[in-house]
Coordinates of N, CA and C in Angstrom, one line a residue:
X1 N -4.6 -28.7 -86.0 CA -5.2 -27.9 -85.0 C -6.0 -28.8 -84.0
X2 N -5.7 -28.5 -82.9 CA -6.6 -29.0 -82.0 C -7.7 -28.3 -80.6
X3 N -8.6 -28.5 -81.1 CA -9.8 -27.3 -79.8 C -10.2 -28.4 -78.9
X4 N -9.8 -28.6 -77.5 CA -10.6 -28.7 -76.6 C -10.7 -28.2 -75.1
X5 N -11.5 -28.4 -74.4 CA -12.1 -28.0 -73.5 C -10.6 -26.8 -72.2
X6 N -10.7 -25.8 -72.1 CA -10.0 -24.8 -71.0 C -9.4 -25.6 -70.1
X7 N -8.0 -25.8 -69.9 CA -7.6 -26.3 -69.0 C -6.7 -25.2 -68.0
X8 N -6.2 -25.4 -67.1 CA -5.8 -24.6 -66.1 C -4.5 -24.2 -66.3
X9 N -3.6 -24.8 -67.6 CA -2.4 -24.4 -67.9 C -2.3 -23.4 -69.2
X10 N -3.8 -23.6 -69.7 CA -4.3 -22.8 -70.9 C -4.9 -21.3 -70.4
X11 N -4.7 -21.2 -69.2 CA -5.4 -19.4 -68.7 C -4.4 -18.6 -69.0
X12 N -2.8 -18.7 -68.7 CA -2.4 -17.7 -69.5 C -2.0 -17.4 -70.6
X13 N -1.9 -18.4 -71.7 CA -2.1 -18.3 -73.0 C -3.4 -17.7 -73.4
X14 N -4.6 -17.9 -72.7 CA -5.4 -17.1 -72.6 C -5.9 -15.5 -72.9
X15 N -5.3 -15.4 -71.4 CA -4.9 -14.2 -71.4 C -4.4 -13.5 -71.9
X16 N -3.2 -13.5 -72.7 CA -2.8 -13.1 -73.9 C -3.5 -12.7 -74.8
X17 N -4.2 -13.5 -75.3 CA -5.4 -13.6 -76.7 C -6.2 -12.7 -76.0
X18 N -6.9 -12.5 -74.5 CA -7.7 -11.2 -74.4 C -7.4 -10.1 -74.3
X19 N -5.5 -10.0 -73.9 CA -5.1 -8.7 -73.8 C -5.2 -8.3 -75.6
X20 N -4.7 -9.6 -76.7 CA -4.7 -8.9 -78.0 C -6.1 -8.6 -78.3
X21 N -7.2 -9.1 -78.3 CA -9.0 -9.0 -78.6 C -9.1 -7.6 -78.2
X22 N -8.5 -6.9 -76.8 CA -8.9 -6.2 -76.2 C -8.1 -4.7 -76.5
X23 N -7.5 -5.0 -77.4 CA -6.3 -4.0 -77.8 C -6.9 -3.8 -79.0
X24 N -7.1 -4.8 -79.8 CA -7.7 -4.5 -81.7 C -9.1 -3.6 -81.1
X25 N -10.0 -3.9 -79.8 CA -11.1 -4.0 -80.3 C -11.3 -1.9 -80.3
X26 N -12.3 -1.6 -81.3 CA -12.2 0.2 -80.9 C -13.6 0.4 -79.9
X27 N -14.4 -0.6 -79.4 CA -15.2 -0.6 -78.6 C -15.2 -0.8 -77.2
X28 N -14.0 -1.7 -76.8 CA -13.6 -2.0 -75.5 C -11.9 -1.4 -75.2
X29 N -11.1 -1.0 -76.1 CA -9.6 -0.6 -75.9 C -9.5 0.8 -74.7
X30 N -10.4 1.4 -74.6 CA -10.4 2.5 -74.4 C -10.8 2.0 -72.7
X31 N -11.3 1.3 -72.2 CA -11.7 0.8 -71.1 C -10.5 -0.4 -70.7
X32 N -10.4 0.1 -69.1 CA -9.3 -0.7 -68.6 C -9.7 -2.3 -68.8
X33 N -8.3 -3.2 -68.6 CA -8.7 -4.4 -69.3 C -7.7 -5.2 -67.4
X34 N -8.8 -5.7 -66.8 CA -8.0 -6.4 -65.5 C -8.1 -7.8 -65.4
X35 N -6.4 -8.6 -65.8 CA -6.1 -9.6 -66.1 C -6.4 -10.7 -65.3
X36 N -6.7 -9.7 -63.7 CA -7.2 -10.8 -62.8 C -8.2 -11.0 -62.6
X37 N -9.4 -10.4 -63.1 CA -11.0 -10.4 -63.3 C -10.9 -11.3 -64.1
X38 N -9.9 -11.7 -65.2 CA -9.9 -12.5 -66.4 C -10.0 -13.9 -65.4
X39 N -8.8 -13.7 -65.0 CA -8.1 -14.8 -64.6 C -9.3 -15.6 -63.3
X40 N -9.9 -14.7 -62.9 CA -10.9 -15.4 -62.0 C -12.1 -16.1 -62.9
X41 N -12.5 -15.1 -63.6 CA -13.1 -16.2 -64.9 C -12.8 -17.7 -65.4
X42 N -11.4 -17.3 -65.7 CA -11.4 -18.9 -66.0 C -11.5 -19.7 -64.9
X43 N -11.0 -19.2 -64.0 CA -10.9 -20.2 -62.5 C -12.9 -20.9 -62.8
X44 N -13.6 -19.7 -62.7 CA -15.3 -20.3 -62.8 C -15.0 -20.8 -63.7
X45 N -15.0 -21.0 -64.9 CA -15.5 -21.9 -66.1 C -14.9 -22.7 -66.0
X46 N -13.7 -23.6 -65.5 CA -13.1 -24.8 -64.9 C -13.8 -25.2 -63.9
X47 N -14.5 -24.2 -62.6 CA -15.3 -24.8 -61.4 C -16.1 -25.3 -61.8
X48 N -16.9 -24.6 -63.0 CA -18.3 -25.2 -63.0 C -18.9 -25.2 -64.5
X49 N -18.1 -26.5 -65.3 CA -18.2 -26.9 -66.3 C -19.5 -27.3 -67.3
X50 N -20.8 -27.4 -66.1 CA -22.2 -27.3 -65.9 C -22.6 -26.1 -67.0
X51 N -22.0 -25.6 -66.3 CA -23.0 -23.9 -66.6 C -21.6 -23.1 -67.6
X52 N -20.5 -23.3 -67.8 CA -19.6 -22.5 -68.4 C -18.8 -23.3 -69.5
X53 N -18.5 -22.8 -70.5 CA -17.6 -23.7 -71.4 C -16.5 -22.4 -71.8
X54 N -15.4 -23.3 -71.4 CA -14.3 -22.6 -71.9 C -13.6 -23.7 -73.0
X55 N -13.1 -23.2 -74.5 CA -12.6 -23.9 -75.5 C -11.3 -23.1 -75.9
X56 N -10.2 -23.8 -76.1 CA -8.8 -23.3 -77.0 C -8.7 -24.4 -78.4
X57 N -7.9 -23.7 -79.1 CA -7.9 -24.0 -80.1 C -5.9 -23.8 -80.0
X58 N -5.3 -24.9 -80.3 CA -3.8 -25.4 -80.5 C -3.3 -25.6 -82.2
X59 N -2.2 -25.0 -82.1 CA -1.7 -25.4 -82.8 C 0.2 -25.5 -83.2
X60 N 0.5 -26.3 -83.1 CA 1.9 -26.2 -83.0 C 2.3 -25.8 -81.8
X61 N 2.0 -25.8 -80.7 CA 2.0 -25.0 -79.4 C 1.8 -24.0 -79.6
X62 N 1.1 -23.6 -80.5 CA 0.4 -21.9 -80.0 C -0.9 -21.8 -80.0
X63 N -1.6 -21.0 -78.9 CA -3.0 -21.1 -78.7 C -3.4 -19.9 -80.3
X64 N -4.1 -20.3 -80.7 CA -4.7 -20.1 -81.7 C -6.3 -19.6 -82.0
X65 N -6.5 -19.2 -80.4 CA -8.2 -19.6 -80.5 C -8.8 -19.8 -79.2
X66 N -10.0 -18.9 -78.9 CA -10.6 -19.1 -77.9 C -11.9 -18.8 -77.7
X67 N -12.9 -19.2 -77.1 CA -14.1 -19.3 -77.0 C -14.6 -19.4 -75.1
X68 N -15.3 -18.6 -75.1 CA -15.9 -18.8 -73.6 C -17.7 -18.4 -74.0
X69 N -18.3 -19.8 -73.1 CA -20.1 -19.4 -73.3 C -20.4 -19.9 -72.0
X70 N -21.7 -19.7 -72.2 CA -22.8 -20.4 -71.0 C -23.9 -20.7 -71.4
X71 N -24.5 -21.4 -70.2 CA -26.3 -21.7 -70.3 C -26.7 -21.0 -69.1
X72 N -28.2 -20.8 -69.3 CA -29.0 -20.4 -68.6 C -30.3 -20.6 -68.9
X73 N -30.9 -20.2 -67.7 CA -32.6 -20.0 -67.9 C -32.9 -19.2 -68.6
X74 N -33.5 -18.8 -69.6 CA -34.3 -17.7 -70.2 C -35.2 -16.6 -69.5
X75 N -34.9 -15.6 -70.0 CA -35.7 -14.9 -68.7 C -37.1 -14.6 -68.3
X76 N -37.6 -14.8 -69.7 CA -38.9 -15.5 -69.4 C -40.0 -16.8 -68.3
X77 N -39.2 -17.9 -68.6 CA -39.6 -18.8 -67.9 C -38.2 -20.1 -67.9
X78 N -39.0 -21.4 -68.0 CA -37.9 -22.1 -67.7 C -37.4 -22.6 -69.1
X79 N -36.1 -23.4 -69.0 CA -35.8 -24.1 -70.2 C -34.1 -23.5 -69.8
X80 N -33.7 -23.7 -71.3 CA -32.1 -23.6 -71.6 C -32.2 -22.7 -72.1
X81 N -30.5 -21.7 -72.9 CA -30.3 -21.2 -73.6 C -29.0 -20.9 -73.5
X82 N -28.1 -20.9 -74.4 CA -26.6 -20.7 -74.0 C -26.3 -19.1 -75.0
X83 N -25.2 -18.6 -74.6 CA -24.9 -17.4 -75.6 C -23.1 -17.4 -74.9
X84 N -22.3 -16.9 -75.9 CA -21.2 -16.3 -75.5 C -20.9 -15.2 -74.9
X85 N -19.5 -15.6 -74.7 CA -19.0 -14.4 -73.6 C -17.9 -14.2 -74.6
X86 N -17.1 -14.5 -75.4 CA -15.9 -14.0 -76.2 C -15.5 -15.2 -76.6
X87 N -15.1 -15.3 -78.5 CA -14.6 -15.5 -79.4 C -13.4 -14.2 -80.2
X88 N -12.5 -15.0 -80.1 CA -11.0 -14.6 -80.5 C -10.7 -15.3 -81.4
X89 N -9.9 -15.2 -82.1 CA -8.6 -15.8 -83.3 C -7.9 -14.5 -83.6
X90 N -6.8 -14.7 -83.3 CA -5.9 -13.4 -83.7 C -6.0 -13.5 -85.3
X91 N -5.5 -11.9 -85.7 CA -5.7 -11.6 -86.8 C -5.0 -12.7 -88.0
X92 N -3.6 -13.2 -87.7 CA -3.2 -14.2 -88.8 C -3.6 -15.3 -88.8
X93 N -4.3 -16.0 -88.4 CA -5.4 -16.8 -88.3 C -6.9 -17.2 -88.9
X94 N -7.1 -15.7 -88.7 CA -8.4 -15.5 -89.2 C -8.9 -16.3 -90.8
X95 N -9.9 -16.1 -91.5 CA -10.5 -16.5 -92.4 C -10.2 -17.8 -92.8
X96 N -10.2 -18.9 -92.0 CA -10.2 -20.3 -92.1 C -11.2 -20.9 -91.5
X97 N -11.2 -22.2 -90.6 CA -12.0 -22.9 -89.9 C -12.0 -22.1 -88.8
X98 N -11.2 -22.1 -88.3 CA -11.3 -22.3 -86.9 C -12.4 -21.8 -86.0
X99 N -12.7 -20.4 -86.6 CA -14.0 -19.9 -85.5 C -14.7 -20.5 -85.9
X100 N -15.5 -21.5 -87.2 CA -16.3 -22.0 -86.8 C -16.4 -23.3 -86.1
X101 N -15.2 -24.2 -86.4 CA -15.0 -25.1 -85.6 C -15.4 -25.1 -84.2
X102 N -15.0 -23.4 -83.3 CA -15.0 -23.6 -82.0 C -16.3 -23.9 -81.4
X103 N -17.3 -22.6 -82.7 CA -18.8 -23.0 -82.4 C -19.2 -23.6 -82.5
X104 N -19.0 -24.6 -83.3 CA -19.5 -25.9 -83.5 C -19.4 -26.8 -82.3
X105 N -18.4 -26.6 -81.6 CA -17.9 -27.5 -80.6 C -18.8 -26.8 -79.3
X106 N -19.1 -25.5 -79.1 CA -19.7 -24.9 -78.1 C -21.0 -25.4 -78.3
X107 N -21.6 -25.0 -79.5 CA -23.4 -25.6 -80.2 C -23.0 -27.4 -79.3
X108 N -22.2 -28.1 -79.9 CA -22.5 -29.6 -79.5 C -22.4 -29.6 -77.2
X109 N -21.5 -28.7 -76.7 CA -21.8 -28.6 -75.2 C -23.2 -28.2 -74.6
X110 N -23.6 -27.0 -75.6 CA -25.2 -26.4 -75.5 C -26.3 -27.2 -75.5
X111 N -26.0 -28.4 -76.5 CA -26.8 -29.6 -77.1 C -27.0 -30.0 -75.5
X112 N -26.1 -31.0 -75.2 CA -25.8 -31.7 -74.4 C -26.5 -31.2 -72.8
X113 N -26.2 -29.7 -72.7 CA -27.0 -29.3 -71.4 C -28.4 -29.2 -71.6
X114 N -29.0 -29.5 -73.0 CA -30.2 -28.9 -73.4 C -31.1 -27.5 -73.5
X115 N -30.0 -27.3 -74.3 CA -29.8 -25.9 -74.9 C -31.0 -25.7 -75.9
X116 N -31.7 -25.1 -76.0 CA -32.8 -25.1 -77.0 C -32.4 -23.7 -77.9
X117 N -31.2 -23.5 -78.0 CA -31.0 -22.2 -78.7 C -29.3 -21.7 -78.6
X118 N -28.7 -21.3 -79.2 CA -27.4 -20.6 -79.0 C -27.6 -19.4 -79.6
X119 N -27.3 -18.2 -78.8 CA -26.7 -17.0 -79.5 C -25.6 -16.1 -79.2
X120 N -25.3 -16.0 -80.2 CA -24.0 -15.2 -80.5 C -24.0 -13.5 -80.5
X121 N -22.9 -12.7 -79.8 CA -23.2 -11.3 -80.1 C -21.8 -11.2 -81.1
X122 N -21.9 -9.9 -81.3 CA -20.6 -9.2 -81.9 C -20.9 -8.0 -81.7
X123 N -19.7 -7.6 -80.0 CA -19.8 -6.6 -79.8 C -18.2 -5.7 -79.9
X124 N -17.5 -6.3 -80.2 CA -15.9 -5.6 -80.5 C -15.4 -4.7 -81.1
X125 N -16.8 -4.8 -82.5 CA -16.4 -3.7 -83.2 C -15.4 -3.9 -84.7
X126 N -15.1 -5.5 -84.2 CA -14.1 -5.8 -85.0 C -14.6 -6.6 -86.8
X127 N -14.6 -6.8 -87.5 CA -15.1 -6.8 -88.8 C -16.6 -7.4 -88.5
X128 N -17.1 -6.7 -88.0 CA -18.7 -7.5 -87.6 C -19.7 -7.8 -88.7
X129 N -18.9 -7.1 -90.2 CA -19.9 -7.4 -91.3 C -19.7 -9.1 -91.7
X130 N -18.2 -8.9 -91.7 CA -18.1 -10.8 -92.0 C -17.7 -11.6 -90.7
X131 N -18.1 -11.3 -89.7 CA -18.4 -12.3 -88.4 C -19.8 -12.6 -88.2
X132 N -20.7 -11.8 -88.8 CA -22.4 -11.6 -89.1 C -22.5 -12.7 -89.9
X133 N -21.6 -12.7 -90.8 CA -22.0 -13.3 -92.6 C -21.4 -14.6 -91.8
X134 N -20.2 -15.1 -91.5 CA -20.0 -16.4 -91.1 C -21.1 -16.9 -89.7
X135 N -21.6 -16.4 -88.9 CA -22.6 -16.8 -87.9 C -23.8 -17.4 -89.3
X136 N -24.1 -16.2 -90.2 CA -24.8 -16.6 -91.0 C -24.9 -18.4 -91.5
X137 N -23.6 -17.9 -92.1 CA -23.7 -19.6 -92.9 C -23.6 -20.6 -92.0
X138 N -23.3 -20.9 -90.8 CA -23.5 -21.3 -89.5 C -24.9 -21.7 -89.2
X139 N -25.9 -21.1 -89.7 CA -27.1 -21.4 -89.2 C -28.0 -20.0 -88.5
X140 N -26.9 -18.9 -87.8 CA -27.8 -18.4 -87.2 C -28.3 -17.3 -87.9
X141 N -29.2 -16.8 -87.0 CA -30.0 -15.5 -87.8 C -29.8 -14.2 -86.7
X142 N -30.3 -13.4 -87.5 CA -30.4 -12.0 -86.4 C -31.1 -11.9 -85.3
X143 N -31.0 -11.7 -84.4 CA -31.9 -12.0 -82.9 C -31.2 -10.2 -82.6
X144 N -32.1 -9.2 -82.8 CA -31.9 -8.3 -81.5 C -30.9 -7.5 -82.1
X145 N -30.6 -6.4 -80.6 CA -29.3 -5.5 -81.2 C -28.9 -5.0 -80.0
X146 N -27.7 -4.6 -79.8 CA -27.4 -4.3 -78.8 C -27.0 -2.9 -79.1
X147 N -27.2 -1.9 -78.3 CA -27.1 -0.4 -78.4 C -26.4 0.2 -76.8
X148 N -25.5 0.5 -77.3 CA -24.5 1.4 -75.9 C -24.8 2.8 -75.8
X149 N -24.7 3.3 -74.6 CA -24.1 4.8 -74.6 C -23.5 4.9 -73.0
X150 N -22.7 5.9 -73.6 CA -21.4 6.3 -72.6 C -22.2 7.0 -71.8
X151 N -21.6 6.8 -70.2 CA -22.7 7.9 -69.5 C -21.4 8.2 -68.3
X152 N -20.2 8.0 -68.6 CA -18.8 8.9 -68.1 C -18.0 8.0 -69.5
X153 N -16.9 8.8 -69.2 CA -15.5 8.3 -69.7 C -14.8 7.1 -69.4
X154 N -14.9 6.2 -70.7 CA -14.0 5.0 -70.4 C -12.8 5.6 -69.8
X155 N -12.4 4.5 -68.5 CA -10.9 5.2 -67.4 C -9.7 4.5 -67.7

């Protein structure tokens, strides 16, 4: 396996992995999914490698894995703080290294910008009891919760 840094030949292999994330998930499926909002994403997190980390994960020539984060200011005051935007591994993949590898490799970019913190959500819906329990053994802890409500119909 090999994870490094989003390259510009790796957005539609990408893309792929978010149309399948976005299909398993029972939180986001129901809401349209537009490949080119994607696809301008990656274009930023290639622009501006500063502020955005995009990671794949290879294997055998098949993308296997994907991670997108950032840093920012806290909203409080000044400083760092990075959190994700989407962690993938298709389902046959799953329960090995790899997702933690990715974070690991995201935690060491966060470092580097002077990150005084990473957090992670789990908002997909998808086995969030043991993506909790792996963040766990990882280091992190519970920070917060995030609570939706529908106020029209996903279109």
């Amino acid at each position: 396996m090999q994870i490094r840094a989003l390259q510009r030949e790796d957005i539609d292999p990408v893309l792929f992995l978010c149309a399948l994330m976005h299909r398993e998930s029972p939180n986001y499926r129901t809401a349209p999914m537009d490949p080119e909002k994607l696809r301008r994403l990656g274009e930023t997190i290639l622009a501006q490698p500063e502020q955005f980390c995009g990671l794949v994960a290879w294997q055998q020539a098949r993308l296997v894995g994907m991670f997108a984060g950032y840093v920012s200011e806290p909203f409080f005051g000044p400083g760092v703080v990075a959190a994700d935007l989407a962690l993938f591994v298709p389902r046959d993949r799953r329960g090995g290294v790899m997702a933690a590898a990715l974070i690991g490799r995201f935690e060491a970019w966060a470092r580097a910008r002077g990150a005084s913190a990473v957090q992670l959500g789990i908002t997909t819906g998808v086995q969030q009891e043991r993506t909790a329990a792996l963040y766990q053994r990882l280091g992190f802890a519970p920070f917060g919760m995030v609570c939706r409500k529908t106020l029209q119909e996903d279109r």
